[in-house]
Coordinates of C-alpha atoms in Angstrom, one line a residue:
M723 CA -35.0 6.3 -16.4
T724 CA -34.8 10.4 -14.0
A725 CA -31.7 12.2 -14.7
R726 CA -30.6 11.8 -11.1
N727 CA -31.4 7.9 -11.1
V728 CA -29.0 7.4 -13.6
L729 CA -26.2 9.0 -11.4
L730 CA -27.4 7.1 -8.9
L731 CA -26.2 3.5 -10.8
L732 CA -23.2 5.6 -12.1
L733 CA -21.6 6.3 -9.2
P734 CA -20.3 3.7 -8.8
L735 CA -18.8 3.1 -11.4
L736 CA -17.4 6.3 -11.5
I737 CA -15.3 6.6 -7.5
A738 CA -14.4 2.5 -8.5
S739 CA -12.3 3.7 -11.8
G740 CA -10.6 6.8 -9.4
C741 CA -9.5 4.6 -7.2
S742 CA -5.9 3.9 -9.2
S743 CA -4.5 6.0 -11.6
D744 CA -1.2 4.3 -13.4
E745 CA -1.4 8.2 -14.9
A746 CA -0.8 9.2 -11.0
E747 CA 2.3 11.4 -9.9
P748 CA 5.1 8.0 -8.5
P749 CA 4.7 8.0 -4.1
P750 CA 8.1 11.0 -3.0
G751 CA 11.1 7.9 -2.6
D752 CA 14.0 5.6 -4.0
P753 CA 12.5 2.8 -4.5
E754 CA 16.1 1.2 -5.5
V755 CA 16.7 2.2 -1.4
G756 CA 13.0 0.8 0.1
Q757 CA 14.2 -2.8 -1.9
A758 CA 17.8 -2.7 0.4
A759 CA 14.8 -0.8 3.6
I760 CA 13.2 -4.1 2.9
R761 CA 15.7 -6.5 3.0
E762 CA 17.0 -4.4 6.4
Y763 CA 14.2 -4.5 7.9
G764 CA 13.0 -7.9 7.6
C765 CA 9.7 -7.4 5.3
G766 CA 10.4 -10.4 3.7
S767 CA 10.9 -13.1 7.0
C768 CA 6.2 -12.3 7.6
H769 CA 5.3 -11.4 3.8
V770 CA 5.7 -13.0 0.2
I771 CA 8.0 -9.8 -1.9
P772 CA 8.4 -9.5 -6.0
G773 CA 12.2 -8.5 -6.0
I774 CA 13.4 -9.0 -2.9
G775 CA 15.7 -12.7 -2.7
G776 CA 14.3 -14.7 0.1
A777 CA 10.5 -12.0 1.5
D778 CA 9.2 -16.0 1.0
G779 CA 7.1 -14.8 4.2
R780 CA 3.9 -16.5 5.0
T781 CA 2.9 -14.9 8.1
G782 CA 1.1 -12.1 6.8
P783 CA -0.5 -11.2 3.1
S784 CA 1.9 -11.2 0.0
L785 CA 2.3 -7.8 -1.7
E786 CA 2.4 -9.2 -5.1
R787 CA 0.2 -6.3 -6.8
I788 CA -0.1 -4.0 -3.4
A789 CA 0.3 -0.8 -5.9
K790 CA -3.5 -1.6 -7.8
R791 CA -5.7 -3.0 -4.5
V792 CA -7.3 -0.3 -3.2
Y793 CA -7.0 -0.8 0.7
L794 CA -3.9 -1.6 2.9
A795 CA -5.0 -3.7 6.2
G796 CA -8.3 -4.4 4.2
V797 CA -9.3 -0.1 6.4
L798 CA -6.8 2.2 4.3
P799 CA -7.1 4.0 1.0
N800 CA -4.1 3.0 -0.8
T801 CA -2.4 6.0 -0.9
P802 CA 1.0 6.5 -0.7
D803 CA 0.9 8.9 2.5
D804 CA -1.3 5.7 3.9
M805 CA 1.3 3.1 2.7
V806 CA 4.1 5.3 4.9
R807 CA 1.5 5.5 7.7
W808 CA 1.2 2.0 7.8
I809 CA 4.3 1.4 7.1
R810 CA 5.9 3.1 10.2
E811 CA 2.4 2.7 13.1
P812 CA 0.0 -0.3 12.1
E813 CA -0.7 -0.7 15.3
A814 CA -2.6 2.7 15.3
V815 CA -3.7 2.1 12.9
D816 CA -5.4 -1.2 13.2
P817 CA -4.1 -2.3 17.0
R818 CA -5.3 -6.3 16.4
T819 CA -2.9 -6.2 13.7
A820 CA 0.0 -8.7 13.7
M821 CA 2.6 -6.8 11.8
P822 CA 4.8 -5.1 14.5
N823 CA 5.9 -1.6 14.9
M824 CA 10.1 -2.3 13.2
G825 CA 10.5 1.0 14.4
V826 CA 10.9 2.0 10.0
S827 CA 11.6 5.8 10.0
K828 CA 10.3 8.3 7.8
S829 CA 12.7 8.3 4.7
D830 CA 13.0 4.5 4.9
A831 CA 8.9 4.1 4.9
R832 CA 9.0 7.1 1.9
D833 CA 11.6 4.8 0.4
I834 CA 9.8 1.4 0.9
T835 CA 6.6 2.8 -0.2
A836 CA 8.4 4.2 -3.8
Y837 CA 8.9 0.6 -4.0
L838 CA 5.4 -1.4 -3.2
Y839 CA 4.3 1.4 -5.5
T840 CA 6.5 -0.6 -8.2
L841 CA 4.0 -4.0 -7.4
K842 CA 1.6 -3.9 -9.8

């Protein structure tokens, strides 16, 4: 087996191992403020969100362990910047999404993202 073939076999493992890291810097924002913002915007009416009382909606996916997912909305890499983008402008990412634009401010989206990144 040539070195090129070995590299081709290992490449998916190398890429996958770089998709999620517990050692990455936490996203900007305040998780506690994000928890309050999640309640204020009513995110739990559509999503199950651990740590948020009454967040037991079934319209959208459960957000349990969202920090460990590779993709957001099935198309965006799960990065803090992309999560902020998705939260603020879901229809810009996927025009057919059922997720409404809730008018989330950039700072609230950062705080919500900080909270959601605690869900590992």
